[in-house]
Amino acid sequence: MDAPLDRTDRRLLAALQDDARLTVAELAERVALSPSPCWRRVRRLEQAGVISGYHARLDAGRLGLGITAFVSVVMGSHTREVARAFEAAVQDIPEVIACHNVSGEYDFLLEVVAPDLAAYGEFARSVLQALPGVRALHSSFALKPIKTARRLPIPGA
Amino acid sequence: MDAPLDRTDRRLLAALQDDARLTVAELAERVALSPSPCWRRVRRLEQAGVISGYHARLDAGRLGLGITAFVSVVMGSHTREVARAFEAAVQDIPEVIACHNVSGEYDFLLEVVAPDLAAYGEFARSVLQALPGVRALHSSFALKPIKTARRLPIPGA
DNA sequence: GGTGAAAGCGAGGACCA
DNA sequence: TGGTCCTCGCTTTCACC
């Protein structure tokens, strides 16, 4: 389950990261293998959790989500209890599409989507500000997406 | 091509966002439709660009990428030329997995991955600092992922 | 926009080297 | 580990409501 990834594994991962709809036959051709062992490798990578899932990427704008904001959060207290409550609350807020506990002057960095600036403002005030332990928020808006593929580099693929 | 999304479309999008491997038959059952019209809807959503692609999600840690950093960039000059050069350069750096032009005290927000802190330090010094127009960098490290699904909320799905 | 049917093909397993 | 069938079920595309 924890065998190191060889060059073939890495090429499979790179290919599937770019296009999850490749058939096993296409994949096999791409890595110079026959379909069956290729399929077995992919399954092994899935079961080992190297591949955690397959997802359709959607266009936020075309879904009516015109605003993406990066929100830095400073906590007022740093007890474990409060942190846990904050983290749990964040899980249940659909508008928060990503959240990390980060080092530095802020405690958390959130990525939030909203239909427009007015909706975001209301959301920040009524939902984010009210989260457990929050002392201060700082919102930075995405003005222009430069690179959003989030494709992980795979050395030697 | 620009028909508004009805409830069925939104449910299809929500389902495929969670699992791109659902078969058309399963999708059809889930939205109470027969496979054929269901397949036609999915194809329409793909062609309209609402679905921009299908991708395997990989586990950065298991790929040996232990560090995720959020890097705020302040530019020294704000000419269009320099911005274009910076944006173009960022495209070609695999370690930069996301980049937005943002409002506020910083100009760009980057998300960067690296094997470990030492590798990140070297990368920040030799690659990021050297990008066109960069005046200052501020790195914040992801200590703990709270929510990383990046699932877009789809109202009424 | 929805249904039913038909053809082609890919997934996934059994088995061998 | 990799390779070769083989089979089932699905995808995809018709023609038609």
mmCIF file of C-alpha atoms (C1' of nucleotides) in Angstrom:
data_model
loop_
_atom_site.group_PDB
_atom_site.id
_atom_site.type_symbol
_atom_site.label_atom_id
_atom_site.label_comp_id
_atom_site.label_asym_id
_atom_site.label_seq_id
_atom_site.Cartn_x
_atom_site.Cartn_y
_atom_site.Cartn_z
ATOM 1 C CA MET A 1 0.000 0.000 0.000
ATOM 2 C CA ASP A 2 2.911 2.282 0.544
ATOM 3 C CA ALA A 3 5.125 1.232 -2.310
ATOM 4 C CA PRO A 4 7.010 4.194 -3.728
ATOM 5 C CA LEU A 5 5.641 5.662 -6.914
ATOM 6 C CA ASP A 6 7.634 4.697 -9.953
ATOM 7 C CA ARG A 7 7.830 6.643 -13.158
ATOM 8 C CA THR A 8 4.812 4.885 -14.637
ATOM 9 C CA ASP A 9 2.671 5.695 -11.594
ATOM 10 C CA ARG A 10 3.673 9.318 -11.794
ATOM 11 C CA ARG A 11 2.821 9.511 -15.467
ATOM 12 C CA LEU A 12 -0.572 7.971 -14.780
ATOM 13 C CA LEU A 13 -1.223 10.485 -12.013
ATOM 14 C CA ALA A 14 -0.191 13.393 -14.186
ATOM 15 C CA ALA A 15 -2.450 12.215 -16.990
ATOM 16 C CA LEU A 16 -5.472 11.671 -14.742
ATOM 17 C CA GLN A 17 -4.929 14.966 -13.001
ATOM 18 C CA ASP A 18 -5.274 16.677 -16.371
ATOM 19 C CA ASP A 19 -8.136 14.557 -17.658
ATOM 20 C CA ALA A 20 -10.052 12.141 -15.495
ATOM 21 C CA ARG A 21 -12.037 10.948 -18.487
ATOM 22 C CA LEU A 22 -9.170 9.173 -20.189
ATOM 23 C CA THR A 23 -10.057 5.551 -20.781
ATOM 24 C CA VAL A 24 -7.811 2.831 -19.456
ATOM 25 C CA ALA A 25 -6.910 2.013 -23.038
ATOM 26 C CA GLU A 26 -5.771 5.580 -23.712
ATOM 27 C CA LEU A 27 -3.889 5.721 -20.446
ATOM 28 C CA ALA A 28 -2.190 2.425 -21.187
ATOM 29 C CA GLU A 29 -1.036 3.626 -24.571
ATOM 30 C CA ARG A 30 0.284 6.822 -23.040
ATOM 31 C CA VAL A 31 2.479 5.008 -20.528
ATOM 32 C CA ALA A 32 3.403 2.145 -22.853
ATOM 33 C CA LEU A 33 1.626 -0.583 -20.946
ATOM 34 C CA SER A 34 -1.270 -2.849 -21.765
ATOM 35 C CA PRO A 35 -4.680 -2.010 -20.366
ATOM 36 C CA SER A 36 -4.903 -4.573 -17.583
ATOM 37 C CA PRO A 37 -1.770 -3.759 -15.576
ATOM 38 C CA CYS A 38 -2.505 -0.105 -16.232
ATOM 39 C CA TRP A 39 -5.966 -0.507 -14.748
ATOM 40 C CA ARG A 40 -4.502 -2.331 -11.746
ATOM 41 C CA ARG A 41 -2.058 0.487 -11.080
ATOM 42 C CA VAL A 42 -4.792 3.087 -11.195
ATOM 43 C CA ARG A 43 -6.869 1.080 -8.772
ATOM 44 C CA ARG A 44 -3.917 0.737 -6.440
ATOM 45 C CA LEU A 45 -3.353 4.496 -6.535
ATOM 46 C CA GLU A 46 -7.008 5.060 -5.740
ATOM 47 C CA GLN A 47 -6.972 2.646 -2.823
ATOM 48 C CA ALA A 48 -3.731 4.069 -1.452
ATOM 49 C CA GLY A 49 -5.410 7.479 -1.429
ATOM 50 C CA VAL A 50 -2.917 9.055 -3.800
ATOM 51 C CA ILE A 51 -5.955 9.671 -5.978
ATOM 52 C CA SER A 52 -8.593 10.925 -3.577
ATOM 53 C CA GLY A 53 -11.393 11.329 -6.070
ATOM 54 C CA TYR A 54 -12.581 12.479 -9.453
ATOM 55 C CA HIS A 55 -14.440 15.747 -9.787
ATOM 56 C CA ALA A 56 -15.988 17.911 -12.459
ATOM 57 C CA ARG A 57 -14.549 21.419 -12.415
ATOM 58 C CA LEU A 58 -17.304 24.003 -12.706
ATOM 59 C CA ASP A 59 -17.174 27.607 -13.886
ATOM 60 C CA ALA A 60 -18.083 29.782 -10.908
ATOM 61 C CA GLY A 61 -18.989 32.739 -13.094
ATOM 62 C CA ARG A 62 -21.429 30.761 -15.202
ATOM 63 C CA LEU A 63 -23.024 29.485 -12.021
ATOM 64 C CA GLY A 64 -23.731 33.047 -10.987
ATOM 65 C CA LEU A 65 -20.879 33.222 -8.471
ATOM 66 C CA GLY A 66 -19.157 36.380 -9.591
ATOM 67 C CA ILE A 67 -17.143 37.050 -6.442
ATOM 68 C CA THR A 68 -14.224 35.121 -5.043
ATOM 69 C CA ALA A 69 -12.755 36.494 -1.836
ATOM 70 C CA PHE A 70 -9.760 35.508 0.252
ATOM 71 C CA VAL A 71 -10.540 36.187 3.869
ATOM 72 C CA SER A 72 -7.890 36.402 6.568
ATOM 73 C CA VAL A 73 -9.215 35.662 10.031
ATOM 74 C CA VAL A 74 -7.676 36.721 13.340
ATOM 75 C CA MET A 75 -8.965 34.845 16.346
ATOM 76 C CA GLY A 76 -9.639 36.564 19.643
ATOM 77 C CA SER A 77 -8.833 33.522 21.701
ATOM 78 C CA HIS A 78 -6.520 30.659 20.934
ATOM 79 C CA THR A 79 -7.944 27.877 23.041
ATOM 80 C CA ARG A 80 -8.420 24.476 21.518
ATOM 81 C CA GLU A 81 -12.143 24.656 22.212
ATOM 82 C CA VAL A 82 -12.675 27.811 20.224
ATOM 83 C CA ALA A 83 -10.540 26.594 17.349
ATOM 84 C CA ARG A 84 -12.533 23.385 17.155
ATOM 85 C CA ALA A 85 -15.814 25.266 17.166
ATOM 86 C CA PHE A 86 -14.606 27.589 14.415
ATOM 87 C CA GLU A 87 -13.367 24.725 12.260
ATOM 88 C CA ALA A 88 -16.575 22.783 12.687
ATOM 89 C CA ALA A 89 -18.688 25.803 11.821
ATOM 90 C CA VAL A 90 -16.703 26.462 8.664
ATOM 91 C CA GLN A 91 -17.415 22.936 7.413
ATOM 92 C CA ASP A 92 -21.110 23.693 7.264
ATOM 93 C CA ILE A 93 -20.906 26.942 5.331
ATOM 94 C CA PRO A 94 -21.196 26.204 1.607
ATOM 95 C CA GLU A 95 -19.892 29.628 0.581
ATOM 96 C CA VAL A 96 -16.569 28.812 2.229
ATOM 97 C CA ILE A 97 -14.979 26.592 -0.386
ATOM 98 C CA ALA A 98 -11.565 26.322 1.253
ATOM 99 C CA CYS A 99 -10.054 27.006 4.666
ATOM 100 C CA HIS A 100 -6.567 26.563 6.085
ATOM 101 C CA ASN A 101 -5.076 27.158 9.466
ATOM 102 C CA VAL A 102 -2.040 29.250 8.609
ATOM 103 C CA SER A 103 1.127 30.607 10.140
ATOM 104 C CA GLY A 104 1.846 34.304 10.433
ATOM 105 C CA GLU A 105 -0.202 37.299 11.458
ATOM 106 C CA TYR A 106 -3.529 35.627 10.693
ATOM 107 C CA ASP A 107 -4.923 32.398 12.056
ATOM 108 C CA PHE A 108 -7.059 31.185 9.184
ATOM 109 C CA LEU A 109 -7.262 31.861 5.481
ATOM 110 C CA LEU A 110 -10.641 31.273 3.847
ATOM 111 C CA GLU A 111 -11.692 31.227 0.236
ATOM 112 C CA VAL A 112 -15.270 32.357 -0.175
ATOM 113 C CA VAL A 113 -17.585 32.664 -3.163
ATOM 114 C CA ALA A 114 -20.690 34.810 -3.527
ATOM 115 C CA PRO A 115 -22.996 35.998 -6.314
ATOM 116 C CA ASP A 116 -21.952 39.649 -6.083
ATOM 117 C CA LEU A 117 -20.346 42.210 -3.833
ATOM 118 C CA ALA A 118 -23.582 43.082 -2.073
ATOM 119 C CA ALA A 119 -24.256 39.447 -1.244
ATOM 120 C CA TYR A 120 -20.685 39.023 -0.066
ATOM 121 C CA GLY A 121 -20.914 42.022 2.219
ATOM 122 C CA GLU A 122 -24.050 40.733 3.825
ATOM 123 C CA PHE A 123 -22.552 37.250 4.162
ATOM 124 C CA ALA A 124 -19.342 38.525 5.747
ATOM 125 C CA ARG A 125 -21.256 40.573 8.282
ATOM 126 C CA SER A 126 -23.922 38.086 9.248
ATOM 127 C CA VAL A 127 -22.087 34.771 8.887
ATOM 128 C CA LEU A 128 -18.312 35.166 8.982
ATOM 129 C CA GLN A 129 -18.140 37.812 11.690
ATOM 130 C CA ALA A 130 -20.392 35.656 13.824
ATOM 131 C CA LEU A 131 -18.141 32.591 13.704
ATOM 132 C CA PRO A 132 -16.822 31.370 17.077
ATOM 133 C CA GLY A 133 -13.757 33.218 18.341
ATOM 134 C CA VAL A 134 -13.372 35.641 15.434
ATOM 135 C CA ARG A 135 -11.729 38.934 16.396
ATOM 136 C CA ALA A 136 -11.130 40.444 12.967
ATOM 137 C CA LEU A 137 -11.642 39.736 9.290
ATOM 138 C CA HIS A 138 -9.813 41.079 6.307
ATOM 139 C CA SER A 139 -11.273 40.460 2.851
ATOM 140 C CA SER A 140 -9.240 40.562 -0.329
ATOM 141 C CA PHE A 141 -11.135 40.150 -3.596
ATOM 142 C CA ALA A 142 -9.983 38.182 -6.609
ATOM 143 C CA LEU A 143 -9.830 40.760 -9.392
ATOM 144 C CA LYS A 144 -8.480 38.493 -12.087
ATOM 145 C CA PRO A 145 -7.670 34.799 -12.094
ATOM 146 C CA ILE A 146 -4.113 34.309 -13.320
ATOM 147 C CA LYS A 147 -3.746 30.584 -12.750
ATOM 148 C CA THR A 148 -6.444 28.400 -11.274
ATOM 149 C CA ALA A 149 -5.710 24.893 -12.497
ATOM 150 C CA ARG A 150 -4.261 23.848 -9.111
ATOM 151 C CA ARG A 151 -2.334 21.139 -10.877
ATOM 152 C CA LEU A 152 0.221 19.569 -8.564
ATOM 153 C CA PRO A 153 3.706 19.225 -10.003
ATOM 154 C CA ILE A 154 4.735 15.588 -10.279
ATOM 155 C CA PRO A 155 8.510 15.293 -10.535
ATOM 156 C CA GLY A 156 9.628 12.889 -13.207
ATOM 157 C CA ALA A 157 6.232 12.446 -14.802
ATOM 158 C CA MET B 1 -25.847 27.843 -25.375
ATOM 159 C CA ASP B 2 -26.821 30.319 -22.713
ATOM 160 C CA ALA B 3 -30.087 28.852 -21.543
ATOM 161 C CA PRO B 4 -30.522 29.341 -17.807
ATOM 162 C CA LEU B 5 -29.811 26.329 -15.642
ATOM 163 C CA ASP B 6 -32.917 24.640 -14.363
ATOM 164 C CA ARG B 7 -33.159 22.563 -11.246
ATOM 165 C CA THR B 8 -32.212 19.372 -13.061
ATOM 166 C CA ASP B 9 -29.087 20.957 -14.522
ATOM 167 C CA ARG B 10 -28.038 22.149 -11.106
ATOM 168 C CA ARG B 11 -28.524 18.747 -9.594
ATOM 169 C CA LEU B 12 -26.451 17.196 -12.353
ATOM 170 C CA LEU B 13 -23.691 19.716 -11.753
ATOM 171 C CA ALA B 14 -23.720 19.143 -8.024
ATOM 172 C CA ALA B 15 -23.518 15.391 -8.518
ATOM 173 C CA LEU B 16 -20.668 15.562 -11.027
ATOM 174 C CA GLN B 17 -18.778 18.042 -8.913
ATOM 175 C CA ASP B 18 -18.782 15.482 -6.115
ATOM 176 C CA ASP B 19 -18.084 12.453 -8.270
ATOM 177 C CA ALA B 20 -17.098 12.698 -11.890
ATOM 178 C CA ARG B 21 -17.190 8.936 -12.216
ATOM 179 C CA LEU B 22 -20.937 8.616 -11.906
ATOM 180 C CA THR B 23 -22.329 6.832 -14.920
ATOM 181 C CA VAL B 24 -25.036 8.456 -16.967
ATOM 182 C CA ALA B 25 -27.364 5.733 -15.757
ATOM 183 C CA GLU B 26 -26.684 6.598 -12.106
ATOM 184 C CA LEU B 27 -26.976 10.308 -12.807
ATOM 185 C CA ALA B 28 -30.254 9.788 -14.613
ATOM 186 C CA GLU B 29 -31.692 7.868 -11.707
ATOM 187 C CA ARG B 30 -30.563 10.533 -9.274
ATOM 188 C CA VAL B 31 -32.354 13.324 -11.115
ATOM 189 C CA ALA B 32 -35.360 11.215 -12.112
ATOM 190 C CA LEU B 33 -34.706 11.264 -15.820
ATOM 191 C CA SER B 34 -33.929 8.584 -18.348
ATOM 192 C CA PRO B 35 -30.344 8.166 -19.502
ATOM 193 C CA SER B 36 -30.664 9.722 -22.929
ATOM 194 C CA PRO B 37 -31.926 13.210 -22.028
ATOM 195 C CA CYS B 38 -29.631 13.138 -19.032
ATOM 196 C CA TRP B 39 -26.650 12.515 -21.276
ATOM 197 C CA ARG B 40 -27.747 15.311 -23.614
ATOM 198 C CA ARG B 41 -27.923 17.740 -20.700
ATOM 199 C CA VAL B 42 -24.466 16.826 -19.483
ATOM 200 C CA ARG B 43 -23.047 17.290 -22.942
ATOM 201 C CA ARG B 44 -24.737 20.677 -23.233
ATOM 202 C CA LEU B 45 -23.246 21.738 -19.901
ATOM 203 C CA GLU B 46 -19.808 20.637 -21.063
ATOM 204 C CA GLN B 47 -20.081 22.499 -24.343
ATOM 205 C CA ALA B 48 -21.410 25.629 -22.662
ATOM 206 C CA GLY B 49 -18.323 25.590 -20.460
ATOM 207 C CA VAL B 50 -20.265 25.289 -17.222
ATOM 208 C CA ILE B 51 -18.314 22.065 -16.786
ATOM 209 C CA SER B 52 -14.771 22.983 -17.746
ATOM 210 C CA GLY B 53 -13.219 19.574 -17.270
ATOM 211 C CA TYR B 54 -12.855 16.440 -15.223
ATOM 212 C CA HIS B 55 -9.825 15.971 -13.016
ATOM 213 C CA ALA B 56 -8.408 13.475 -10.554
ATOM 214 C CA ARG B 57 -7.719 15.057 -7.179
ATOM 215 C CA LEU B 58 -4.336 13.991 -5.853
ATOM 216 C CA ASP B 59 -2.991 13.930 -2.314
ATOM 217 C CA ALA B 60 -0.113 16.409 -2.152
ATOM 218 C CA GLY B 61 1.368 14.831 0.958
ATOM 219 C CA ARG B 62 1.522 11.378 -0.571
ATOM 220 C CA LEU B 63 3.213 12.872 -3.607
ATOM 221 C CA GLY B 64 5.966 14.187 -1.377
ATOM 222 C CA LEU B 65 4.684 17.765 -1.359
ATOM 223 C CA GLY B 66 4.553 18.447 2.349
ATOM 224 C CA ILE B 67 4.414 22.233 2.200
ATOM 225 C CA THR B 68 1.606 24.451 0.989
ATOM 226 C CA ALA B 69 2.272 28.174 1.213
ATOM 227 C CA PHE B 70 0.139 31.209 0.500
ATOM 228 C CA VAL B 71 2.337 33.958 -0.815
ATOM 229 C CA SER B 72 1.307 37.594 -0.926
ATOM 230 C CA VAL B 73 3.156 39.605 -3.522
ATOM 231 C CA VAL B 74 3.622 43.365 -3.583
ATOM 232 C CA MET B 75 4.721 44.765 -6.918
ATOM 233 C CA GLY B 76 7.264 47.540 -7.207
ATOM 234 C CA SER B 77 5.772 48.949 -10.343
ATOM 235 C CA HIS B 78 2.201 48.848 -11.563
ATOM 236 C CA THR B 79 2.641 49.221 -15.295
ATOM 237 C CA ARG B 80 0.744 46.928 -17.586
ATOM 238 C CA GLU B 81 4.004 45.627 -19.020
ATOM 239 C CA VAL B 82 5.360 44.437 -15.725
ATOM 240 C CA ALA B 83 2.067 42.875 -14.722
ATOM 241 C CA ARG B 84 1.925 40.963 -17.979
ATOM 242 C CA ALA B 85 5.475 39.720 -17.559
ATOM 243 C CA PHE B 86 4.773 38.610 -14.007
ATOM 244 C CA GLU B 87 1.585 36.803 -14.984
ATOM 245 C CA ALA B 88 3.250 35.064 -17.885
ATOM 246 C CA ALA B 89 6.167 33.954 -15.731
ATOM 247 C CA VAL B 90 3.849 32.510 -13.109
ATOM 248 C CA GLN B 91 2.180 30.307 -15.709
ATOM 249 C CA ASP B 92 5.424 28.466 -16.308
ATOM 250 C CA ILE B 93 6.243 27.705 -12.682
ATOM 251 C CA PRO B 94 4.803 24.315 -11.753
ATOM 252 C CA GLU B 95 5.191 24.898 -8.003
ATOM 253 C CA VAL B 96 2.736 27.794 -8.264
ATOM 254 C CA ILE B 97 -0.562 25.942 -8.392
ATOM 255 C CA ALA B 98 -2.807 28.988 -8.174
ATOM 256 C CA CYS B 99 -2.475 32.738 -8.591
ATOM 257 C CA HIS B 100 -4.954 35.602 -8.392
ATOM 258 C CA ASN B 101 -4.649 39.307 -8.880
ATOM 259 C CA VAL B 102 -6.261 40.627 -5.713
ATOM 260 C CA SER B 103 -7.521 43.847 -4.180
ATOM 261 C CA GLY B 104 -6.076 45.314 -1.000
ATOM 262 C CA GLU B 105 -2.580 45.772 0.311
ATOM 263 C CA TYR B 106 -1.084 43.046 -1.877
ATOM 264 C CA ASP B 107 -1.192 42.719 -5.641
ATOM 265 C CA PHE B 108 -1.134 38.966 -6.108
ATOM 266 C CA LEU B 109 -1.902 35.971 -3.976
ATOM 267 C CA LEU B 110 -0.114 32.753 -4.906
ATOM 268 C CA GLU B 111 -0.553 29.228 -3.687
ATOM 269 C CA VAL B 112 2.704 27.304 -3.813
ATOM 270 C CA VAL B 113 3.640 23.703 -3.031
ATOM 271 C CA ALA B 114 7.062 22.313 -2.169
ATOM 272 C CA PRO B 115 8.523 19.098 -0.729
ATOM 273 C CA ASP B 116 9.661 20.652 2.538
ATOM 274 C CA LEU B 117 10.482 23.932 4.197
ATOM 275 C CA ALA B 118 14.084 23.946 3.011
ATOM 276 C CA ALA B 119 13.031 23.434 -0.586
ATOM 277 C CA TYR B 120 10.409 26.136 -0.229
ATOM 278 C CA GLY B 121 12.921 28.606 1.154
ATOM 279 C CA GLU B 122 15.279 28.034 -1.708
ATOM 280 C CA PHE B 123 12.430 28.263 -4.204
ATOM 281 C CA ALA B 124 11.108 31.517 -2.750
ATOM 282 C CA ARG B 125 14.553 33.106 -2.846
ATOM 283 C CA SER B 126 15.681 31.961 -6.249
ATOM 284 C CA VAL B 127 12.414 31.848 -8.203
ATOM 285 C CA LEU B 128 9.682 33.943 -6.607
ATOM 286 C CA GLN B 129 11.859 36.891 -5.565
ATOM 287 C CA ALA B 130 13.247 37.001 -9.084
ATOM 288 C CA LEU B 131 9.853 37.360 -10.776
ATOM 289 C CA PRO B 132 9.349 40.548 -12.828
ATOM 290 C CA GLY B 133 8.331 43.577 -10.792
ATOM 291 C CA VAL B 134 8.281 41.938 -7.372
ATOM 292 C CA ARG B 135 8.997 44.319 -4.523
ATOM 293 C CA ALA B 136 8.136 42.154 -1.536
ATOM 294 C CA LEU B 137 6.899 38.680 -0.666
ATOM 295 C CA HIS B 138 5.134 37.471 2.401
ATOM 296 C CA SER B 139 4.762 33.723 2.917
ATOM 297 C CA SER B 140 2.136 32.150 5.123
ATOM 298 C CA PHE B 141 2.255 28.392 5.577
ATOM 299 C CA ALA B 142 -0.687 26.038 5.693
ATOM 300 C CA LEU B 143 -0.433 24.391 9.116
ATOM 301 C CA LYS B 144 -3.591 22.342 8.900
ATOM 302 C CA PRO B 145 -6.127 21.919 6.120
ATOM 303 C CA ILE B 146 -9.597 22.625 7.497
ATOM 304 C CA LYS B 147 -11.601 22.425 4.287
ATOM 305 C CA THR B 148 -10.099 21.769 0.892
ATOM 306 C CA ALA B 149 -12.896 20.332 -1.220
ATOM 307 C CA ARG B 150 -13.390 23.622 -3.092
ATOM 308 C CA ARG B 151 -16.916 22.548 -3.867
ATOM 309 C CA LEU B 152 -18.931 25.402 -5.317
ATOM 310 C CA PRO B 153 -22.337 25.919 -3.762
ATOM 311 C CA ILE B 154 -25.115 25.390 -6.283
ATOM 312 C CA PRO B 155 -28.300 27.069 -5.085
ATOM 313 C CA GLY B 156 -31.337 24.896 -5.468
ATOM 314 C CA ALA B 157 -29.478 21.701 -6.311
ATOM 315 C "C1'" DG C 1 -37.744 17.897 -24.024
ATOM 316 C "C1'" DG C 2 -38.621 12.878 -23.322
ATOM 317 C "C1'" DT C 3 -38.575 7.493 -24.660
ATOM 318 C "C1'" DG C 4 -36.771 2.978 -26.438
ATOM 319 C "C1'" DA C 5 -33.698 0.328 -28.838
ATOM 320 C "C1'" DA C 6 -29.400 -0.995 -31.042
ATOM 321 C "C1'" DA C 7 -24.319 -1.103 -31.683
ATOM 322 C "C1'" DG C 8 -19.976 -0.490 -30.103
ATOM 323 C "C1'" DC C 9 -16.684 -0.283 -26.587
ATOM 324 C "C1'" DG C 10 -14.592 0.088 -22.103
ATOM 325 C "C1'" DA C 11 -14.271 -1.763 -17.312
ATOM 326 C "C1'" DG C 12 -12.949 -5.191 -14.601
ATOM 327 C "C1'" DG C 13 -12.086 -10.154 -13.666
ATOM 328 C "C1'" DA C 14 -9.890 -14.880 -14.557
ATOM 329 C "C1'" DC C 15 -5.851 -16.750 -15.813
ATOM 330 C "C1'" DC C 16 -1.063 -17.296 -17.615
ATOM 331 C "C1'" DA C 17 3.923 -16.075 -17.992
ATOM 332 C "C1'" DT D 1 5.021 -7.509 -11.954
ATOM 333 C "C1'" DG D 2 3.020 -7.477 -17.097
ATOM 334 C "C1'" DG D 3 0.026 -9.629 -20.950
ATOM 335 C "C1'" DT D 4 -4.207 -11.885 -23.205
ATOM 336 C "C1'" DC D 5 -8.652 -13.061 -23.586
ATOM 337 C "C1'" DC D 6 -13.688 -12.697 -22.294
ATOM 338 C "C1'" DT D 7 -17.947 -10.944 -20.706
ATOM 339 C "C1'" DC D 8 -21.112 -7.812 -18.917
ATOM 340 C "C1'" DG D 9 -22.953 -3.415 -18.713
ATOM 341 C "C1'" DC D 10 -22.588 1.002 -19.974
ATOM 342 C "C1'" DT D 11 -22.192 4.934 -23.187
ATOM 343 C "C1'" DT D 12 -23.616 6.909 -27.144
ATOM 344 C "C1'" DT D 13 -26.456 7.608 -30.913
ATOM 345 C "C1'" DC D 14 -30.319 6.660 -33.551
ATOM 346 C "C1'" DA D 15 -35.370 7.340 -34.935
ATOM 347 C "C1'" DC D 16 -39.556 8.641 -32.961
ATOM 348 C "C1'" DC D 17 -42.920 10.688 -29.683
#
